[in-house]
PDB file of C-alpha atoms in Angstrom:
ATOM      1  CA  GLU Z  85     -26.378   5.590 -20.544  1.00 83.00           C
ATOM      2  CA  ALA Z  86     -30.080   4.007 -19.733  1.00 84.00           C
ATOM      3  CA  GLN Z  87     -31.838   4.002 -22.969  1.00 94.00           C
ATOM      4  CA  VAL Z  88     -34.472   2.345 -25.355  1.00 97.00           C
ATOM      5  CA  THR Z  89     -33.179   2.036 -28.577  1.00 97.00           C
ATOM      6  CA  GLN Z  90     -35.730   1.570 -31.706  1.00 97.00           C
ATOM      7  CA  ASN Z  91     -34.484   0.864 -35.515  1.00 97.00           C
ATOM      8  CA  PRO Z  92     -35.193   1.950 -38.186  1.00 97.00           C
ATOM      9  CA  ARG Z  93     -36.008   5.675 -37.079  1.00 96.00           C
ATOM     10  CA  TYR Z  94     -37.742   6.128 -40.682  1.00 97.00           C
ATOM     11  CA  LEU Z  95     -38.944   3.896 -43.237  1.00 96.00           C
ATOM     12  CA  ILE Z  96     -41.033   4.025 -46.619  1.00 96.00           C
ATOM     13  CA  THR Z  97     -42.150   0.997 -47.594  1.00 95.00           C
ATOM     14  CA  VAL Z  98     -44.481  -0.513 -49.790  1.00 95.00           C
ATOM     15  CA  THR Z  99     -48.165  -2.673 -48.696  1.00 96.00           C
ATOM     16  CA  GLY Z 100     -47.430  -6.181 -47.853  1.00 95.00           C
ATOM     17  CA  LYS Z 101     -43.727  -6.484 -47.703  1.00 96.00           C
ATOM     18  CA  LYS Z 102     -42.994  -7.650 -44.067  1.00 97.00           C
ATOM     19  CA  LEU Z 103     -40.927  -5.520 -42.162  1.00 97.00           C
ATOM     20  CA  THR Z 104     -39.462  -5.464 -38.244  1.00 97.00           C
ATOM     21  CA  VAL Z 105     -38.837  -2.580 -36.036  1.00 98.00           C
ATOM     22  CA  THR Z 106     -36.448  -3.781 -33.314  1.00 98.00           C
ATOM     23  CA  CYS Z 107     -36.549  -2.385 -29.940  1.00 98.00           C
ATOM     24  CA  SER Z 108     -33.532  -2.676 -27.431  1.00 98.00           C
ATOM     25  CA  GLN Z 109     -33.532  -1.436 -23.596  1.00 97.00           C
ATOM     26  CA  ASN Z 110     -30.225  -1.874 -21.451  1.00 96.00           C
ATOM     27  CA  MET Z 111     -31.838  -1.467 -18.081  1.00 95.00           C
ATOM     28  CA  ASN Z 112     -32.433  -5.098 -17.526  1.00 95.00           C
ATOM     29  CA  HIS Z 113     -36.507  -3.908 -17.346  1.00 95.00           C
ATOM     30  CA  GLU Z 114     -38.863  -6.548 -17.037  1.00 93.00           C
ATOM     31  CA  TYR Z 115     -41.579  -4.495 -18.695  1.00 93.00           C
ATOM     32  CA  MET Z 116     -41.852  -3.592 -22.489  1.00 95.00           C
ATOM     33  CA  SER Z 117     -44.504  -2.138 -24.560  1.00 96.00           C
ATOM     34  CA  TRP Z 118     -45.023  -0.952 -28.344  1.00 97.00           C
ATOM     35  CA  TYR Z 119     -47.470   2.064 -28.948  1.00 97.00           C
ATOM     36  CA  ARG Z 120     -48.646   3.762 -32.201  1.00 97.00           C
ATOM     37  CA  GLN Z 121     -49.222   7.616 -32.157  1.00 96.00           C
ATOM     38  CA  ASP Z 122     -51.934   9.194 -34.619  1.00 93.00           C
ATOM     39  CA  PRO Z 123     -53.025  13.029 -34.747  1.00 88.00           C
ATOM     40  CA  GLY Z 124     -56.280  13.038 -32.691  1.00 82.00           C
ATOM     41  CA  LEU Z 125     -55.789   9.621 -31.384  1.00 85.00           C
ATOM     42  CA  GLY Z 126     -53.163   9.921 -29.123  1.00 86.00           C
ATOM     43  CA  LEU Z 127     -50.785   7.257 -27.863  1.00 92.00           C
ATOM     44  CA  ARG Z 128     -52.633   3.505 -28.286  1.00 94.00           C
ATOM     45  CA  GLN Z 129     -51.176   0.472 -26.855  1.00 93.00           C
ATOM     46  CA  ILE Z 130     -50.529  -2.244 -29.554  1.00 96.00           C
ATOM     47  CA  TYR Z 131     -48.671  -5.080 -27.554  1.00 96.00           C
ATOM     48  CA  TYR Z 132     -46.956  -5.360 -24.156  1.00 94.00           C
ATOM     49  CA  SER Z 133     -44.565  -7.723 -22.493  1.00 94.00           C
ATOM     50  CA  MET Z 134     -44.423  -8.551 -18.644  1.00 90.00           C
ATOM     51  CA  ASN Z 135     -41.102 -10.974 -18.952  1.00 92.00           C
ATOM     52  CA  VAL Z 136     -39.605 -13.015 -21.373  1.00 95.00           C
ATOM     53  CA  GLU Z 137     -41.847 -15.302 -23.857  1.00 95.00           C
ATOM     54  CA  VAL Z 138     -45.105 -13.187 -22.122  1.00 92.00           C
ATOM     55  CA  THR Z 139     -47.038 -11.086 -24.171  1.00 94.00           C
ATOM     56  CA  ASP Z 140     -50.510  -9.875 -24.634  1.00 92.00           C
ATOM     57  CA  LYS Z 141     -52.584  -7.577 -26.802  1.00 93.00           C
ATOM     58  CA  GLY Z 142     -53.046  -3.827 -25.784  1.00 91.00           C
ATOM     59  CA  ASP Z 143     -55.818  -1.864 -27.303  1.00 90.00           C
ATOM     60  CA  VAL Z 144     -54.828  -2.048 -31.199  1.00 95.00           C
ATOM     61  CA  PRO Z 145     -53.175  -5.161 -31.769  1.00 97.00           C
ATOM     62  CA  GLU Z 146     -54.491  -6.339 -35.210  1.00 97.00           C
ATOM     63  CA  GLY Z 147     -51.994  -6.652 -37.973  1.00 97.00           C
ATOM     64  CA  TYR Z 148     -48.809  -6.775 -35.647  1.00 98.00           C
ATOM     65  CA  LYS Z 149     -47.182  -9.310 -34.162  1.00 98.00           C
ATOM     66  CA  VAL Z 150     -44.387  -9.330 -31.274  1.00 98.00           C
ATOM     67  CA  SER Z 151     -41.772 -11.964 -29.243  1.00 96.00           C
ATOM     68  CA  ARG Z 152     -39.864 -11.626 -26.363  1.00 97.00           C
ATOM     69  CA  LYS Z 153     -37.031 -14.122 -26.567  1.00 97.00           C
ATOM     70  CA  GLU Z 154     -34.518 -12.016 -24.668  1.00 96.00           C
ATOM     71  CA  LYS Z 155     -34.940  -9.691 -21.756  1.00 96.00           C
ATOM     72  CA  ARG Z 156     -33.451  -6.927 -23.646  1.00 97.00           C
ATOM     73  CA  ASN Z 157     -35.440  -7.240 -27.127  1.00 98.00           C
ATOM     74  CA  PHE Z 158     -38.667  -6.525 -27.937  1.00 98.00           C
ATOM     75  CA  PRO Z 159     -39.177  -6.463 -31.908  1.00 98.00           C
ATOM     76  CA  LEU Z 160     -42.464  -5.197 -33.415  1.00 98.00           C
ATOM     77  CA  ILE Z 161     -43.646  -7.096 -36.741  1.00 98.00           C
ATOM     78  CA  LEU Z 162     -45.794  -6.048 -39.502  1.00 97.00           C
ATOM     79  CA  GLU Z 163     -46.465  -9.350 -41.714  1.00 95.00           C
ATOM     80  CA  SER Z 164     -48.068  -7.681 -44.374  1.00 96.00           C
ATOM     81  CA  PRO Z 165     -48.216  -4.091 -43.946  1.00 97.00           C
ATOM     82  CA  SER Z 166     -51.015  -1.791 -44.939  1.00 97.00           C
ATOM     83  CA  PRO Z 167     -51.328   2.109 -45.194  1.00 97.00           C
ATOM     84  CA  ASN Z 168     -53.536   2.461 -42.328  1.00 96.00           C
ATOM     85  CA  GLN Z 169     -50.551   1.147 -40.395  1.00 97.00           C
ATOM     86  CA  THR Z 170     -48.805   4.486 -41.395  1.00 97.00           C
ATOM     87  CA  SER Z 171     -47.842   5.936 -38.067  1.00 97.00           C
ATOM     88  CA  LEU Z 172     -45.256   6.837 -35.486  1.00 97.00           C
ATOM     89  CA  TYR Z 173     -44.289   4.144 -33.308  1.00 98.00           C
ATOM     90  CA  PHE Z 174     -42.917   3.975 -29.883  1.00 98.00           C
ATOM     91  CA  CYS Z 175     -41.085   1.142 -27.940  1.00 98.00           C
ATOM     92  CA  ALA Z 176     -40.903   1.765 -24.091  1.00 96.00           C
ATOM     93  CA  SER Z 177     -40.199  -0.300 -21.040  1.00 95.00           C
ATOM     94  CA  SER Z 178     -40.348  -0.176 -17.369  1.00 92.00           C
ATOM     95  CA  LEU Z 179     -38.717  -1.892 -14.290  1.00 91.00           C
ATOM     96  CA  SER Z 180     -42.214  -3.563 -13.782  1.00 85.00           C
ATOM     97  CA  ILE Z 181     -45.922  -3.154 -14.077  1.00 82.00           C
ATOM     98  CA  GLY Z 182     -47.172   0.103 -13.011  1.00 82.00           C
ATOM     99  CA  GLN Z 183     -43.692   1.539 -13.065  1.00 87.00           C
ATOM    100  CA  PRO Z 184     -42.818   4.499 -15.056  1.00 89.00           C
ATOM    101  CA  GLN Z 185     -41.919   4.016 -18.700  1.00 92.00           C
ATOM    102  CA  HIS Z 186     -38.802   4.784 -21.053  1.00 95.00           C
ATOM    103  CA  PHE Z 187     -39.382   5.425 -24.255  1.00 96.00           C
ATOM    104  CA  GLY Z 188     -37.338   5.337 -27.391  1.00 96.00           C
ATOM    105  CA  ASP Z 189     -37.042   8.231 -29.770  1.00 94.00           C
ATOM    106  CA  GLY Z 190     -39.671   6.919 -32.267  1.00 96.00           C
ATOM    107  CA  THR Z 191     -40.040   5.110 -35.692  1.00 97.00           C
ATOM    108  CA  ARG Z 192     -41.757   6.992 -38.371  1.00 97.00           C
ATOM    109  CA  LEU Z 193     -43.425   4.351 -40.753  1.00 97.00           C
ATOM    110  CA  SER Z 194     -44.999   5.009 -43.843  1.00 97.00           C
ATOM    111  CA  ILE Z 195     -46.527   2.492 -45.923  1.00 97.00           C
ATOM    112  CA  LEU Z 196     -47.366   3.131 -49.630  1.00 95.00           C
TER     113      LEU Z 196
ATOM    114  CA  GLN A 100     -66.297   6.289 -24.468  1.00 76.00           C
ATOM    115  CA  LYS A 101     -62.677   6.693 -24.049  1.00 83.00           C
ATOM    116  CA  GLU A 102     -61.292   5.287 -20.248  1.00 88.00           C
ATOM    117  CA  VAL A 103     -58.952   8.551 -20.451  1.00 92.00           C
ATOM    118  CA  GLU A 104     -60.534  12.072 -21.508  1.00 93.00           C
ATOM    119  CA  GLN A 105     -57.701  14.903 -21.635  1.00 93.00           C
ATOM    120  CA  ASP A 106     -58.250  18.512 -21.890  1.00 88.00           C
ATOM    121  CA  PRO A 107     -57.597  19.011 -25.396  1.00 80.00           C
ATOM    122  CA  GLY A 108     -55.704  22.432 -25.913  1.00 83.00           C
ATOM    123  CA  PRO A 109     -53.704  23.872 -27.350  1.00 92.00           C
ATOM    124  CA  LEU A 110     -52.922  26.054 -24.762  1.00 95.00           C
ATOM    125  CA  SER A 111     -50.988  28.753 -25.161  1.00 97.00           C
ATOM    126  CA  VAL A 112     -49.652  31.268 -21.959  1.00 96.00           C
ATOM    127  CA  PRO A 113     -47.083  34.015 -21.252  1.00 97.00           C
ATOM    128  CA  GLU A 114     -44.006  33.253 -19.661  1.00 97.00           C
ATOM    129  CA  GLY A 115     -44.429  33.055 -15.777  1.00 97.00           C
ATOM    130  CA  ALA A 116     -47.995  31.791 -16.093  1.00 97.00           C
ATOM    131  CA  ILE A 117     -49.400  28.878 -14.187  1.00 97.00           C
ATOM    132  CA  VAL A 118     -51.087  26.166 -15.763  1.00 97.00           C
ATOM    133  CA  SER A 119     -53.139  23.537 -15.352  1.00 96.00           C
ATOM    134  CA  LEU A 120     -53.179  20.855 -17.389  1.00 97.00           C
ATOM    135  CA  ASN A 121     -56.354  18.053 -16.554  1.00 96.00           C
ATOM    136  CA  CYS A 122     -57.474  14.424 -17.243  1.00 96.00           C
ATOM    137  CA  THR A 123     -60.462  12.373 -16.035  1.00 96.00           C
ATOM    138  CA  TYR A 124     -61.019   9.006 -16.373  1.00 95.00           C
ATOM    139  CA  SER A 125     -63.775   6.261 -16.083  1.00 92.00           C
ATOM    140  CA  ASN A 126     -62.239   3.136 -14.583  1.00 88.00           C
ATOM    141  CA  SER A 127     -61.722   3.160 -10.752  1.00 88.00           C
ATOM    142  CA  ALA A 128     -59.360   0.077 -11.383  1.00 86.00           C
ATOM    143  CA  PHE A 129     -56.543   2.524 -12.339  1.00 89.00           C
ATOM    144  CA  GLN A 130     -53.936   2.975  -9.703  1.00 88.00           C
ATOM    145  CA  TYR A 131     -50.938   4.428 -10.893  1.00 91.00           C
ATOM    146  CA  PHE A 132     -50.530   7.834 -12.719  1.00 94.00           C
ATOM    147  CA  MET A 133     -48.239   9.601 -14.454  1.00 95.00           C
ATOM    148  CA  TRP A 134     -47.536  12.689 -16.623  1.00 97.00           C
ATOM    149  CA  TYR A 135     -45.007  12.447 -19.561  1.00 97.00           C
ATOM    150  CA  ARG A 136     -43.915  15.292 -21.740  1.00 97.00           C
ATOM    151  CA  GLN A 137     -43.210  15.037 -25.221  1.00 96.00           C
ATOM    152  CA  TYR A 138     -41.236  17.609 -27.438  1.00 95.00           C
ATOM    153  CA  SER A 139     -41.407  17.348 -31.115  1.00 90.00           C
ATOM    154  CA  ARG A 140     -39.967  14.258 -32.876  1.00 87.00           C
ATOM    155  CA  LYS A 141     -39.026  12.805 -29.550  1.00 92.00           C
ATOM    156  CA  GLY A 142     -40.513  10.190 -27.159  1.00 94.00           C
ATOM    157  CA  PRO A 143     -42.368  10.995 -24.150  1.00 95.00           C
ATOM    158  CA  GLU A 144     -40.332  11.497 -20.793  1.00 95.00           C
ATOM    159  CA  LEU A 145     -41.409  11.078 -17.433  1.00 94.00           C
ATOM    160  CA  LEU A 146     -42.514  14.168 -15.248  1.00 95.00           C
ATOM    161  CA  MET A 147     -44.199  12.835 -12.501  1.00 95.00           C
ATOM    162  CA  TYR A 148     -45.273   9.464 -11.007  1.00 93.00           C
ATOM    163  CA  THR A 149     -47.915   8.910  -8.507  1.00 91.00           C
ATOM    164  CA  TYR A 150     -50.198   6.210  -6.900  1.00 86.00           C
ATOM    165  CA  SER A 151     -51.957   8.052  -4.075  1.00 86.00           C
ATOM    166  CA  SER A 152     -54.478  10.856  -3.741  1.00 90.00           C
ATOM    167  CA  GLY A 153     -53.344  14.132  -2.946  1.00 92.00           C
ATOM    168  CA  ASN A 154     -50.293  16.409  -4.180  1.00 94.00           C
ATOM    169  CA  LYS A 155     -46.819  15.519  -5.289  1.00 94.00           C
ATOM    170  CA  GLU A 156     -44.614  18.532  -6.004  1.00 95.00           C
ATOM    171  CA  ASP A 157     -41.211  18.319  -7.810  1.00 94.00           C
ATOM    172  CA  GLY A 158     -39.816  21.699  -8.516  1.00 96.00           C
ATOM    173  CA  ARG A 159     -42.232  23.677 -10.497  1.00 97.00           C
ATOM    174  CA  PHE A 160     -44.267  20.961 -11.090  1.00 97.00           C
ATOM    175  CA  THR A 161     -47.502  19.580  -9.097  1.00 97.00           C
ATOM    176  CA  ALA A 162     -49.345  16.595  -9.736  1.00 96.00           C
ATOM    177  CA  GLN A 163     -52.707  16.298  -8.105  1.00 96.00           C
ATOM    178  CA  VAL A 164     -54.920  12.861  -7.730  1.00 96.00           C
ATOM    179  CA  ASP A 165     -58.366  12.768  -6.922  1.00 95.00           C
ATOM    180  CA  LYS A 166     -59.539   9.095  -6.983  1.00 93.00           C
ATOM    181  CA  SER A 167     -63.002   9.745  -5.699  1.00 93.00           C
ATOM    182  CA  SER A 168     -63.507  12.183  -8.423  1.00 94.00           C
ATOM    183  CA  LYS A 169     -61.357  10.098 -11.019  1.00 94.00           C
ATOM    184  CA  TYR A 170     -59.169  13.245 -11.936  1.00 94.00           C
ATOM    185  CA  ILE A 171     -55.897  14.342 -12.008  1.00 96.00           C
ATOM    186  CA  SER A 172     -54.085  17.543 -12.816  1.00 97.00           C
ATOM    187  CA  LEU A 173     -50.905  18.840 -13.530  1.00 97.00           C
ATOM    188  CA  PHE A 174     -49.808  22.202 -12.303  1.00 97.00           C
ATOM    189  CA  ILE A 175     -46.731  24.175 -13.778  1.00 97.00           C
ATOM    190  CA  ARG A 176     -45.699  27.011 -11.799  1.00 97.00           C
ATOM    191  CA  ASP A 177     -43.758  30.245 -13.105  1.00 97.00           C
ATOM    192  CA  SER A 178     -43.782  28.281 -16.702  1.00 97.00           C
ATOM    193  CA  GLN A 179     -40.730  29.080 -19.114  1.00 97.00           C
ATOM    194  CA  PRO A 180     -40.601  28.731 -23.251  1.00 97.00           C
ATOM    195  CA  SER A 181     -38.814  25.508 -22.584  1.00 96.00           C
ATOM    196  CA  ASP A 182     -41.986  23.882 -21.211  1.00 97.00           C
ATOM    197  CA  SER A 183     -43.585  24.290 -24.768  1.00 97.00           C
ATOM    198  CA  ALA A 184     -44.373  20.630 -25.668  1.00 96.00           C
ATOM    199  CA  THR A 185     -47.315  18.037 -25.592  1.00 95.00           C
ATOM    200  CA  TYR A 186     -48.381  16.873 -22.179  1.00 97.00           C
ATOM    201  CA  LEU A 187     -49.806  12.906 -21.660  1.00 96.00           C
ATOM    202  CA  CYS A 188     -51.231  11.857 -18.764  1.00 96.00           C
ATOM    203  CA  ALA A 189     -50.949   8.103 -18.136  1.00 94.00           C
ATOM    204  CA  MET A 190     -52.599   5.514 -15.777  1.00 92.00           C
ATOM    205  CA  THR A 191     -52.203   1.606 -15.194  1.00 89.00           C
ATOM    206  CA  TYR A 192     -53.928  -0.727 -13.297  1.00 82.00           C
ATOM    207  CA  ASN A 193     -52.719  -2.190 -10.004  1.00 67.00           C
ATOM    208  CA  THR A 194     -53.091  -5.957 -11.027  1.00 62.00           C
ATOM    209  CA  ASN A 195     -51.016  -8.304 -13.351  1.00 57.00           C
ATOM    210  CA  ALA A 196     -52.748  -6.567 -16.369  1.00 65.00           C
ATOM    211  CA  GLY A 197     -50.040  -4.759 -18.119  1.00 70.00           C
ATOM    212  CA  LYS A 198     -51.920  -2.439 -20.386  1.00 79.00           C
ATOM    213  CA  SER A 199     -51.403   1.389 -20.008  1.00 85.00           C
ATOM    214  CA  THR A 200     -53.566   4.169 -21.021  1.00 90.00           C
ATOM    215  CA  PHE A 201     -52.775   7.522 -22.432  1.00 93.00           C
ATOM    216  CA  GLY A 202     -54.366  10.601 -22.725  1.00 93.00           C
ATOM    217  CA  ASP A 203     -54.571  12.288 -26.253  1.00 92.00           C
ATOM    218  CA  GLY A 204     -52.335  14.827 -24.912  1.00 94.00           C
ATOM    219  CA  THR A 205     -52.330  18.640 -24.349  1.00 95.00           C
ATOM    220  CA  THR A 206     -50.133  20.888 -26.725  1.00 95.00           C
ATOM    221  CA  LEU A 207     -48.735  23.912 -24.372  1.00 96.00           C
ATOM    222  CA  THR A 208     -46.825  26.828 -26.132  1.00 97.00           C
ATOM    223  CA  VAL A 209     -45.149  29.459 -23.428  1.00 97.00           C
ATOM    224  CA  LYS A 210     -44.522  32.686 -25.244  1.00 97.00           C
ATOM    225  CA  PRO A 211     -41.360  34.596 -23.903  1.00 95.00           C
TER     226      PRO A 211
END
Protein backbone atom coordinates (compact mmCIF):
# COMPACT_ATOMS: atom_id res chain seq x y z
CA GLU A 1 0.00 0.00 0.00
CA ALA A 2 1.31 3.44 -0.98
CA GLN A 3 1.83 5.50 2.13
CA VAL A 4 3.67 8.21 4.00
CA THR A 5 4.49 7.16 7.55
CA GLN A 6 5.26 9.61 10.35
CA ASN A 7 6.52 8.81 13.83
CA PRO A 8 5.68 9.53 16.52
CA ARG A 9 1.99 10.38 16.08
CA TYR A 10 1.87 12.21 19.41
CA LEU A 11 4.62 13.70 21.56
CA ILE A 12 4.64 15.85 24.66
CA THR A 13 8.05 17.19 25.59
CA VAL A 14 9.79 20.11 27.26
CA THR A 15 11.48 23.23 26.00
CA GLY A 16 15.03 22.70 24.76
CA LYS A 17 14.99 18.91 24.49
CA LYS A 18 16.05 17.96 20.96
CA LEU A 19 13.57 15.83 19.05
CA THR A 20 13.23 14.24 15.64
CA VAL A 21 10.06 13.40 13.76
CA THR A 22 10.64 10.73 11.15
CA CYS A 23 8.94 10.53 7.78
CA SER A 24 9.17 7.68 5.31
CA GLN A 25 7.48 7.10 1.95
CA ASN A 26 7.31 3.89 -0.06
CA MET A 27 6.40 5.35 -3.46
CA ASN A 28 9.91 6.27 -4.72
CA HIS A 29 8.86 9.92 -4.78
CA GLU A 30 11.45 12.59 -5.51
CA TYR A 31 9.70 15.46 -3.72
CA MET A 32 9.09 15.53 0.03
CA SER A 33 7.91 18.31 2.29
CA TRP A 34 7.06 19.22 5.88
CA TYR A 35 4.13 21.38 6.95
CA ARG A 36 2.70 22.65 10.18
CA GLN A 37 -1.00 23.25 10.64
CA ASP A 38 -2.29 25.75 13.19
CA PRO A 39 -5.85 27.01 13.78
CA GLY A 40 -6.50 30.14 11.75
CA LEU A 41 -3.16 29.89 9.96
CA GLY A 42 -3.79 26.92 7.71
CA LEU A 43 -1.10 24.62 6.37
CA ARG A 44 2.32 26.28 6.16
CA GLN A 45 5.37 24.79 4.50
CA ILE A 46 8.48 24.41 6.68
CA TYR A 47 11.02 22.75 4.38
CA TYR A 48 10.94 20.76 1.18
CA SER A 49 13.30 18.51 -0.72
CA MET A 50 13.35 18.02 -4.46
CA ASN A 51 15.67 15.00 -4.28
CA VAL A 52 18.39 13.37 -2.21
CA GLU A 53 20.74 15.96 -0.68
CA VAL A 54 18.60 18.83 -2.10
CA THR A 55 16.58 20.77 0.47
CA ASP A 56 15.21 24.29 0.66
CA LYS A 57 13.28 26.53 3.01
CA GLY A 58 9.54 26.95 2.90
CA ASP A 59 7.64 29.79 4.51
CA VAL A 60 8.36 29.04 8.19
CA PRO A 61 11.78 27.33 8.50
CA GLU A 62 13.03 29.04 11.67
CA GLY A 63 13.78 26.58 14.47
CA TYR A 64 13.72 23.51 12.23
CA LYS A 65 16.27 21.40 10.38
CA VAL A 66 15.86 18.66 7.79
CA SER A 67 18.04 16.21 5.94
CA ARG A 68 17.53 13.98 2.90
CA LYS A 69 20.21 11.32 2.87
CA GLU A 70 17.97 8.67 1.32
CA LYS A 71 15.13 9.07 -1.13
CA ARG A 72 12.51 7.49 1.13
CA ASN A 73 13.28 9.36 4.38
CA PHE A 74 12.93 13.02 5.30
CA PRO A 75 13.26 13.61 9.07
CA LEU A 76 12.30 16.90 10.73
CA ILE A 77 14.63 17.96 13.54
CA LEU A 78 13.86 20.44 16.31
CA GLU A 79 17.26 21.16 17.91
CA SER A 80 15.88 23.28 20.76
CA PRO A 81 12.07 23.13 20.73
CA SER A 82 10.08 26.04 22.10
CA PRO A 83 6.37 26.33 23.03
CA ASN A 84 5.60 28.24 19.80
CA GLN A 85 6.44 25.06 17.90
CA THR A 86 3.48 23.29 19.46
CA SER A 87 1.50 22.29 16.41
CA LEU A 88 0.21 19.54 14.14
CA TYR A 89 2.90 18.50 11.66
CA PHE A 90 2.42 16.78 8.32
CA CYS A 91 4.92 15.15 6.02
CA ALA A 92 4.04 14.80 2.35
CA SER A 93 5.58 13.42 -0.83
CA SER A 94 4.94 13.60 -4.56
CA LEU A 95 6.41 12.17 -7.71
CA SER A 96 7.96 15.52 -8.60
CA ILE A 97 7.46 19.27 -8.24
CA GLY A 98 3.95 20.42 -9.02
CA GLN A 99 2.43 16.96 -8.66
CA PRO A 100 -0.26 16.19 -6.07
CA GLN A 101 1.10 15.29 -2.67
CA HIS A 102 0.42 12.26 -0.49
CA PHE A 103 0.21 13.18 3.18
CA GLY A 104 0.96 11.27 6.33
CA ASP A 105 -1.56 11.20 9.16
CA GLY A 106 0.21 13.88 11.16
CA THR A 107 2.26 14.27 14.32
CA ARG A 108 0.85 16.29 17.17
CA LEU A 109 3.67 17.95 19.09
CA SER A 110 3.22 19.71 22.42
CA ILE A 111 6.21 21.63 23.76
CA LEU A 112 5.81 22.61 27.42
CA GLN B 1 -1.35 39.98 2.23
CA LYS B 2 -1.57 36.24 1.77
CA GLU B 3 -0.76 34.77 -1.64
CA VAL B 4 -3.82 32.52 -1.44
CA GLU B 5 -7.12 33.55 0.15
CA GLN B 6 -9.80 30.94 0.75
CA ASP B 7 -13.42 31.65 1.67
CA PRO B 8 -13.29 30.99 5.41
CA GLY B 9 -16.60 29.33 6.16
CA PRO B 10 -17.66 27.38 8.08
CA LEU B 11 -20.31 26.18 5.69
CA SER B 12 -23.39 24.17 6.68
CA VAL B 13 -25.72 22.78 4.00
CA PRO B 14 -28.53 20.20 3.82
CA GLU B 15 -27.90 16.86 2.16
CA GLY B 16 -28.29 17.07 -1.60
CA ALA B 17 -27.26 20.72 -1.87
CA ILE B 18 -24.72 22.05 -4.34
CA VAL B 19 -21.65 23.40 -2.58
CA SER B 20 -19.26 26.00 -3.93
CA LEU B 21 -15.80 26.45 -2.37
CA ASN B 22 -13.56 29.25 -3.58
CA CYS B 23 -9.97 30.52 -3.52
CA THR B 24 -8.32 33.58 -5.01
CA TYR B 25 -4.60 34.06 -5.50
CA SER B 26 -2.32 36.97 -6.24
CA ASN B 27 0.73 35.39 -7.91
CA SER B 28 0.29 34.61 -11.61
CA ALA B 29 3.31 32.26 -11.40
CA PHE B 30 1.07 29.59 -9.84
CA GLN B 31 0.47 26.96 -12.50
CA TYR B 32 -0.73 23.81 -10.71
CA PHE B 33 -3.95 23.83 -8.69
CA MET B 34 -5.24 21.24 -6.29
CA TRP B 35 -8.10 20.64 -3.91
CA TYR B 36 -7.59 18.45 -0.86
CA ARG B 37 -10.11 17.09 1.62
CA GLN B 38 -9.13 16.65 5.26
CA TYR B 39 -11.12 14.65 7.76
CA SER B 40 -10.62 15.20 11.46
CA ARG B 41 -7.36 13.67 12.78
CA LYS B 42 -6.22 12.70 9.29
CA GLY B 43 -3.87 14.13 6.67
CA PRO B 44 -5.20 15.93 3.60
CA GLU B 45 -6.08 13.70 0.66
CA LEU B 46 -6.17 14.79 -2.96
CA LEU B 47 -9.56 15.42 -4.53
CA MET B 48 -8.81 17.28 -7.75
CA TYR B 49 -5.69 18.33 -9.68
CA THR B 50 -5.51 20.61 -12.68
CA TYR B 51 -3.08 22.90 -14.47
CA SER B 52 -5.19 24.63 -17.09
CA SER B 53 -8.04 27.11 -17.08
CA GLY B 54 -11.48 25.61 -17.44
CA ASN B 55 -13.46 22.88 -15.76
CA LYS B 56 -12.47 19.37 -14.73
CA GLU B 57 -15.10 16.93 -13.56
CA ASP B 58 -14.78 13.78 -11.47
CA GLY B 59 -18.04 12.26 -10.33
CA ARG B 60 -19.84 14.72 -8.08
CA PHE B 61 -16.85 17.06 -8.00
CA THR B 62 -15.97 19.81 -10.49
CA ALA B 63 -12.83 21.93 -10.27
CA GLN B 64 -12.86 25.26 -12.04
CA VAL B 65 -9.79 27.41 -12.75
CA ASP B 66 -9.84 30.94 -14.12
CA LYS B 67 -6.23 32.07 -14.52
CA SER B 68 -7.16 35.47 -15.91
CA SER B 69 -9.12 36.28 -12.74
CA LYS B 70 -6.78 34.28 -10.47
CA TYR B 71 -9.69 32.35 -9.07
CA ILE B 72 -10.35 28.65 -8.47
CA SER B 73 -13.48 26.87 -7.29
CA LEU B 74 -14.59 23.42 -6.26
CA PHE B 75 -18.22 22.44 -6.77
CA ILE B 76 -19.79 19.47 -5.02
CA ARG B 77 -23.10 18.22 -6.42
CA ASP B 78 -25.61 16.18 -4.45
CA SER B 79 -23.62 16.70 -1.26
CA GLN B 80 -23.58 13.83 1.26
CA PRO B 81 -22.95 13.74 5.02
CA SER B 82 -19.71 11.91 4.21
CA ASP B 83 -18.54 15.09 2.43
CA SER B 84 -18.36 16.81 5.83
CA ALA B 85 -14.68 17.76 6.14
CA THR B 86 -12.26 20.65 5.72
CA TYR B 87 -11.40 21.50 2.11
CA LEU B 88 -8.04 23.03 1.25
CA CYS B 89 -7.01 24.66 -2.01
CA ALA B 90 -3.32 24.43 -2.92
CA MET B 91 -1.06 25.86 -5.61
CA THR B 92 2.49 25.41 -6.84
CA TYR B 93 4.77 27.15 -9.30
CA ASN B 94 5.76 25.97 -12.74
CA THR B 95 9.49 26.29 -12.07
CA ASN B 96 12.17 24.47 -10.17
CA ALA B 97 10.97 26.25 -7.05
CA GLY B 98 9.35 23.60 -4.90
CA LYS B 99 7.20 25.75 -2.66
CA SER B 100 3.57 24.85 -2.19
CA THR B 101 1.01 27.29 -0.86
CA PHE B 102 -2.26 26.28 0.77
CA GLY B 103 -5.42 28.17 1.59
CA ASP B 104 -6.53 28.20 5.23
CA GLY B 105 -9.33 25.73 4.53
CA THR B 106 -13.12 25.78 4.58
CA THR B 107 -14.95 23.48 6.96
CA LEU B 108 -18.09 21.97 5.43
CA THR B 109 -20.89 20.24 7.30
CA VAL B 110 -23.56 18.41 5.32
CA LYS B 111 -26.64 17.72 7.46
CA PRO B 112 -28.79 14.66 6.77
